[in-house]
Structures are given as structure tokens and as C-alpha cells.
mmCIF file of C-alpha atoms in Angstrom:
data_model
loop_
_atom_site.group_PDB
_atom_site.id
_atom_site.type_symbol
_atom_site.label_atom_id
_atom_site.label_comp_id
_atom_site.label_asym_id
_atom_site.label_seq_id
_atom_site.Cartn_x
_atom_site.Cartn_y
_atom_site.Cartn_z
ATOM 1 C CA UNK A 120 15.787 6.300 6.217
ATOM 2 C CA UNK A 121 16.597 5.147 9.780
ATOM 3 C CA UNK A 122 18.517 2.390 11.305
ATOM 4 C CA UNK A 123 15.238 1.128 12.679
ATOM 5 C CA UNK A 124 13.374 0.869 9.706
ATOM 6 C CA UNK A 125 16.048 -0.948 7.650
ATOM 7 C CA UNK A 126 16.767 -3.230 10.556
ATOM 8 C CA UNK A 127 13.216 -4.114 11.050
ATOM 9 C CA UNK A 128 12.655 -4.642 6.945
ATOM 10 C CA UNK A 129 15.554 -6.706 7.255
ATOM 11 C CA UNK A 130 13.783 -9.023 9.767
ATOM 12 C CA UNK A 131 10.647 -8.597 8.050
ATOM 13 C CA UNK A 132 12.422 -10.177 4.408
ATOM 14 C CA UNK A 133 13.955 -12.829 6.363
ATOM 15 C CA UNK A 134 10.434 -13.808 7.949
ATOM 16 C CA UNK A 135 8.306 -13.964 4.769
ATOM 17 C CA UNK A 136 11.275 -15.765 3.668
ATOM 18 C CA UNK A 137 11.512 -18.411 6.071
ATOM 19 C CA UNK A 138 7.517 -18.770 6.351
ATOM 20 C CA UNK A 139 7.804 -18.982 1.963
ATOM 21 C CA UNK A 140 10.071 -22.085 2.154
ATOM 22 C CA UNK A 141 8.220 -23.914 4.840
ATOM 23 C CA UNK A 142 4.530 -24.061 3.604
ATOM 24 C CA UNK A 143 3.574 -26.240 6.687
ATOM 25 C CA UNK A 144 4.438 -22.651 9.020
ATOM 26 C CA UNK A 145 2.310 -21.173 6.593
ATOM 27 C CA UNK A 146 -0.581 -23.840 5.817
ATOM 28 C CA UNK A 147 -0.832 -24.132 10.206
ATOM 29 C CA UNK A 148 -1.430 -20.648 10.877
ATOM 30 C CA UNK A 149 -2.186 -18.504 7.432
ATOM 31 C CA UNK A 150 -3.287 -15.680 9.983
ATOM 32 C CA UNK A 151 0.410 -15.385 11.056
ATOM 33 C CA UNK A 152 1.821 -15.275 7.810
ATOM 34 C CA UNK A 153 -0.937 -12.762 6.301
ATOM 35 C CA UNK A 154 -0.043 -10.459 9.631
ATOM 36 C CA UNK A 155 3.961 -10.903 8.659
ATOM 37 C CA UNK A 156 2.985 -9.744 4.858
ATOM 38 C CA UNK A 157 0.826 -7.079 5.911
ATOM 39 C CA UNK A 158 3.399 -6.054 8.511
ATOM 40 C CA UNK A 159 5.703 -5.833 5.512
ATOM 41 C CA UNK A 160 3.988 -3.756 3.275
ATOM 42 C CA UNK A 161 3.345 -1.304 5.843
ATOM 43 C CA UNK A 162 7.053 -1.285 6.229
ATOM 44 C CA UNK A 163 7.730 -1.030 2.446
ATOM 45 C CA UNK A 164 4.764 1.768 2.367
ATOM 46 C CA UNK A 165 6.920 4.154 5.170
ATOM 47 C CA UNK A 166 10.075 3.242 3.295
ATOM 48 C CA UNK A 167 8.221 4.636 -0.058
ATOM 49 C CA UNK A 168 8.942 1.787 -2.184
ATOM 50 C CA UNK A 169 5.259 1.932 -3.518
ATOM 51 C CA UNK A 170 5.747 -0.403 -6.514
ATOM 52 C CA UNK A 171 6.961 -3.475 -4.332
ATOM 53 C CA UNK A 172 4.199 -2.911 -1.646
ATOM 54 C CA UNK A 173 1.911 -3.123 -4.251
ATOM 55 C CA UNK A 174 3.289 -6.733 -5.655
ATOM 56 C CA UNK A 175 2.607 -7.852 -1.924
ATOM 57 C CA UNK A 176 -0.730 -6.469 -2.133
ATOM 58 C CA UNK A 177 -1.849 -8.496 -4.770
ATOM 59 C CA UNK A 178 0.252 -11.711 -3.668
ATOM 60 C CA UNK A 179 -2.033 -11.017 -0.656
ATOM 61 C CA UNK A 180 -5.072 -11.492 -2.592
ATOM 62 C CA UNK A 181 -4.221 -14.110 -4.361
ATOM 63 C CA UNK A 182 -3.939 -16.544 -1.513
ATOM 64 C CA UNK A 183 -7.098 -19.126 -1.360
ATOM 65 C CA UNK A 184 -7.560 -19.343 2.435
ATOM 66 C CA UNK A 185 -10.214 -21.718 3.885
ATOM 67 C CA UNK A 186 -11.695 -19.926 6.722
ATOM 68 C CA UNK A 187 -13.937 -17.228 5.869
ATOM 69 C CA UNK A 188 -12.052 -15.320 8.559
ATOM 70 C CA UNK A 189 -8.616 -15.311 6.632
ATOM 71 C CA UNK A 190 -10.720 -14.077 3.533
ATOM 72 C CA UNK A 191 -11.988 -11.225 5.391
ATOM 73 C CA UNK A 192 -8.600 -10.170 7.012
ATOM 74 C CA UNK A 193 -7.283 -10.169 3.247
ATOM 75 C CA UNK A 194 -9.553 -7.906 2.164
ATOM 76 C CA UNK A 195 -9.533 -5.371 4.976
ATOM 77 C CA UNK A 196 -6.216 -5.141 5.243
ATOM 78 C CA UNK A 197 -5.098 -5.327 1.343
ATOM 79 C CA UNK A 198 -7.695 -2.833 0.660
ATOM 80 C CA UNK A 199 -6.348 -0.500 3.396
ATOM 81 C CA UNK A 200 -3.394 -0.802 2.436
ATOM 82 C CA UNK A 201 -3.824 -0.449 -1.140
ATOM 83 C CA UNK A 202 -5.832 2.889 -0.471
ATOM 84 C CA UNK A 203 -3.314 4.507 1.819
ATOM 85 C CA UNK A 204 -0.259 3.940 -1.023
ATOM 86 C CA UNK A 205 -2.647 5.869 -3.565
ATOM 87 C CA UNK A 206 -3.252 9.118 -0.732
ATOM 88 C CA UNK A 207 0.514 8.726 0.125
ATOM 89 C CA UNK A 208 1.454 9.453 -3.206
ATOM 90 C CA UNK A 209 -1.376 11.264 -4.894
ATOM 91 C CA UNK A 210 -2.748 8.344 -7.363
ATOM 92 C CA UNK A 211 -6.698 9.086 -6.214
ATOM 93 C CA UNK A 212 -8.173 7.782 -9.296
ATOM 94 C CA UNK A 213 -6.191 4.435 -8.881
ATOM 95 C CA UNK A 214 -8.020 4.267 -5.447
ATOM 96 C CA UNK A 215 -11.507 5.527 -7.165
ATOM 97 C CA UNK A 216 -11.300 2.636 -9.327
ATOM 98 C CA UNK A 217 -11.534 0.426 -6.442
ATOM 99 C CA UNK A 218 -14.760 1.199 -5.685
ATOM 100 C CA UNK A 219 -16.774 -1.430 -7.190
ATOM 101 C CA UNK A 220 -14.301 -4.410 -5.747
ATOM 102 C CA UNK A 221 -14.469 -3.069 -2.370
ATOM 103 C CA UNK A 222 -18.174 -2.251 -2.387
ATOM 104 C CA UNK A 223 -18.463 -6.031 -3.243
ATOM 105 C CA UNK A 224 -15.608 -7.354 -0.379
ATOM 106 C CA UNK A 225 -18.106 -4.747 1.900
ATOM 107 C CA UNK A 226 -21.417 -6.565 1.119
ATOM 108 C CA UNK A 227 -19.590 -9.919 0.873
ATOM 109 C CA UNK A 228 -17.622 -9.897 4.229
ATOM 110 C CA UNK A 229 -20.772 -7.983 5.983
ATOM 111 C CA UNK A 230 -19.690 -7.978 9.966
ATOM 112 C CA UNK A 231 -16.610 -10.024 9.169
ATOM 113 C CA UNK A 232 -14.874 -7.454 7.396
ATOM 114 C CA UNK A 233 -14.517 -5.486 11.176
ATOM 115 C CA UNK A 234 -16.105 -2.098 12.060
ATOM 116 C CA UNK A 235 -12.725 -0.394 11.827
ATOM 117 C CA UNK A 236 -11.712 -1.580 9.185
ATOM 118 C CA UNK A 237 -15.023 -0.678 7.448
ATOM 119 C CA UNK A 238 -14.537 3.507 8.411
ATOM 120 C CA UNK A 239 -11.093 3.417 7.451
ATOM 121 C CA UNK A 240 -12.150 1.863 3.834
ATOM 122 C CA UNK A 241 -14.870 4.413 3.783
ATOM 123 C CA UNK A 242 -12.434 7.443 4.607
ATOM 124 C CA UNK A 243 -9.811 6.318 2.199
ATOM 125 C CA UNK A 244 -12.688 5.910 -0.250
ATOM 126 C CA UNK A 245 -13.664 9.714 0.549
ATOM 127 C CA UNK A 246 -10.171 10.860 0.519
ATOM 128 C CA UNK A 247 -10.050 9.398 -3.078
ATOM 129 C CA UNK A 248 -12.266 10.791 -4.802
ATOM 130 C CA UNK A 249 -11.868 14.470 -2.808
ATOM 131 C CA UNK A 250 -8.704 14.230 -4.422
ATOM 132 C CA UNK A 251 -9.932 13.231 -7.914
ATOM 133 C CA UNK A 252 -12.870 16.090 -7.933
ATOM 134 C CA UNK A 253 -15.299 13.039 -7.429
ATOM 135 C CA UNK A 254 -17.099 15.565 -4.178
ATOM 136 C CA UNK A 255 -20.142 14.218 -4.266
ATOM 137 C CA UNK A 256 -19.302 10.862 -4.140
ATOM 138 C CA UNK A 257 -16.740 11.888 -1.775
ATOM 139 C CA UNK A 258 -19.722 12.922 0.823
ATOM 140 C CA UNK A 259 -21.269 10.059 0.154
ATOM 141 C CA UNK A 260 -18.591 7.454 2.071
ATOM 142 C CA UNK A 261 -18.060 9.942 4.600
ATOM 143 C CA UNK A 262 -22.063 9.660 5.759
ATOM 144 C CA UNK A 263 -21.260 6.337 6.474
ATOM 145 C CA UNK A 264 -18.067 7.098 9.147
ATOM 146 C CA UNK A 265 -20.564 9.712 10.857
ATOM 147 C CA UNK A 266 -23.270 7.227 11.305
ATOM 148 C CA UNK A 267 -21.408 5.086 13.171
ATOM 149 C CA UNK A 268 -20.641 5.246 17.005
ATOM 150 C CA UNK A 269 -18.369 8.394 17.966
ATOM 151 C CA UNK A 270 -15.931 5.858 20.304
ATOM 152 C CA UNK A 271 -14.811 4.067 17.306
ATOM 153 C CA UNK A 272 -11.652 5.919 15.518
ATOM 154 C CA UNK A 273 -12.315 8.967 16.955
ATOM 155 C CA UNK A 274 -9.067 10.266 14.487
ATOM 156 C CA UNK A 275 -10.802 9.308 11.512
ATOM 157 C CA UNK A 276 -14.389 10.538 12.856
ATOM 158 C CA UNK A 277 -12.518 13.954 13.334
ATOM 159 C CA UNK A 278 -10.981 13.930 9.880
ATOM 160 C CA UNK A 279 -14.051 13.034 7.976
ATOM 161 C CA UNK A 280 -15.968 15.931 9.163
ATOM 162 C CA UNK A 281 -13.096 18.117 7.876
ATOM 163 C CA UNK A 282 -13.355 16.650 4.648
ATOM 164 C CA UNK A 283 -16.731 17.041 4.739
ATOM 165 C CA UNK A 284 -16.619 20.795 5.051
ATOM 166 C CA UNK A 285 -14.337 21.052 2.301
ATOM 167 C CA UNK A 286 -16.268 18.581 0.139
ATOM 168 C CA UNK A 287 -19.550 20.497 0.516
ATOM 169 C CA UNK A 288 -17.387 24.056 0.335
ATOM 170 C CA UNK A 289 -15.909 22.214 -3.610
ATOM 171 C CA UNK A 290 -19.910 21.759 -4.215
ATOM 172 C CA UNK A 291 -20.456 25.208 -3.107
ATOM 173 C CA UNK A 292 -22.986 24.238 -0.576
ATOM 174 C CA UNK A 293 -22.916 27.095 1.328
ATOM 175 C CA UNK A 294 -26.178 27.133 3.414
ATOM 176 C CA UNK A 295 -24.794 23.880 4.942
ATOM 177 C CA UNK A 296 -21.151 25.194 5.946
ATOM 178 C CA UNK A 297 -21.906 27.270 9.039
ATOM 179 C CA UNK A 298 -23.947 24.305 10.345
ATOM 180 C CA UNK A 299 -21.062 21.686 9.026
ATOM 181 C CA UNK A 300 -18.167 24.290 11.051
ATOM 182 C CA UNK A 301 -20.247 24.377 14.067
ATOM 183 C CA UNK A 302 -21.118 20.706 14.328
ATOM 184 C CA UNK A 303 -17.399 19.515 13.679
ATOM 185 C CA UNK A 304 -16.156 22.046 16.541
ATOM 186 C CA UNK A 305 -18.526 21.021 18.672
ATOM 187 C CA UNK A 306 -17.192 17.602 18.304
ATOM 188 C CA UNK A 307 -13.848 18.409 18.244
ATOM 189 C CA UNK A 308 -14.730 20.252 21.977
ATOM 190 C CA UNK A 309 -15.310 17.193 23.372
#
């Protein structure tokens, strides 16, 4: 583990800390303090302490914010975060299981939950159940990332039509690979 990483979850414990014992920091600006906890289980996520991230993660979403807004950055970013331990260390079906929460923060947030936000739930989503044999379903969230506009996380736009190939090639949909190959180089040509 690098210098930098333990230096900055040094500073990151030491925030959350001193934001934890003076609620009024907190209570003024709960975006702040949802940004320093997210910041920190990214941090614990790299570092690969899984287990703690995930006590964070559901601190997170236990918090009662007022604004809508807050509500909406808990769920995005919990969710996201939640998903990416569960690829990082192989636990798909842990992330499968979250389907019918996040399908309900999806309709519930609408617009608020943020467009990126939304295709990097839906890839995770995909990635999930690709790696729990769930194909199908798996080709399922990915429509979703290649309806939307091709400026918006080009990365993921890229990745989800690799998936997709090797989703349908798992369903043995053959007639559509040549078609699925052609279209993702063509995109990737651009």
C-alpha cells in the first residue's frame, strides 16, 4: 500500500472524526459530510478493506437527510459504491440481490438520482449478474446504458457493449454476434 494512500486515509479518519463530534459541521452542510464518507469508502475500497467500507455504506443510508437532494446523493453513491466492492471482489450475487432496492431508489429518485449515476448503477447491475450466470437479465440493464446519449461515460458505453457480446455469446445467440462485433467496433472507431 503506498505512502499516499495511508496518508490520505489518515486525513480522511481524522475528518469524519472531527465532522462526528461536531453535529452542527454536519447538520449545516450534510452534503459535505456525505462527500467526506463517500470519499472514505472509496479510500477503504482501493485499500481492500471491504468489510469496513461496507459498515460506512450502510451508516450512509441510515442518515435521515431533509432535502430530497441529500436522499438522492445517498443512494447513488452508496449504491455505487456498494456494487463496485461486490465486482472488486467477486460477490455478484450480493450485488444481484440489490436489484429490487435499487430499482425502487431508480423510480423513487427519477431525474434526481443523476444520469451518470443511473448508467453506472445499470452497468454494475449488468456486471452482476454476468458474473452470477443471470445473462439475460444481464442484457437487460445494459439496453438501458445504450439508449442513452453516446457523450455520457463514453468508458462505460464502451464496456457495456463488450459485455453485451459476451452476454449474448453465454445465451448462445449467435445470429446476433457478428452484428453485436461490428456495431461495438464501429463505436469504438470513433
Amino acid at each position: 500500500l503506498s505512502a499516499d494512500f495511508k496518508s490520505r486515509y489518515q486525513y480522511s479518519c481524522k475528518l469524519l472524526s472531527l465532522m462526528e463530534k461536531n453535529p452542527l459541521l454536519v447538520s449545516e452542510d450534510i452534503n459535505q459530510y456525505i462527500g467526506a464518507i463517500n470519499n472514505h469508502i472509496f479510500l477503504l475500497s482501493e485499500m481492500k478493506k471491504y468489510d469496513e467500507a461496507l459498515v460506512y455504506i450502510n451508516n450512509l443510508r441510515k442518515m435521515e437527510p431533509k432535502s430530497s437532494t441529500s436522499k438522492a446523493r445517498i443512494f447513488r453513491t452508496s449504491f455505487v459504491q456498494e456494487l463496485h466492492i461486490y465486482i472488486e471482489t467477486g460477490w455478484f450475487e450480493r450485488g444481484v440481490k440489490l436489484i429490487p432496492e435499487i430499482e425502487a431508489g431508480l423510480h423513487k429518485f427519477g431525474i434526481a438520482a443523476g444520469n451518470i449515476f443511473k448508467i453506472l448503477l445499470h452497468y454494475n447491475l449488468a456486471y452482476c449478474c454476468f458474473g452470477s450466470g443471470h445473462y439475460a437479465q444481464a442484457v437487460n440493464w445494459i439496453k438501458y446504458i445504450l439508449e442513452q446519449p453516446l457523450e455520457l461515460r463514453e468508458d462505460v458505453q464502451t464496456y457495456a457493449r463488450l459485455l453485451n457480446i459476451l452476454a449474448h455469446f453465454e445465451l448462445q445467440h449467435k445470429e446476433l454476434l457478428e452484428s453485436l462485433i461490428r456495431s461495438a467496433e464501429r463505436y469504438m472507431q470513433k
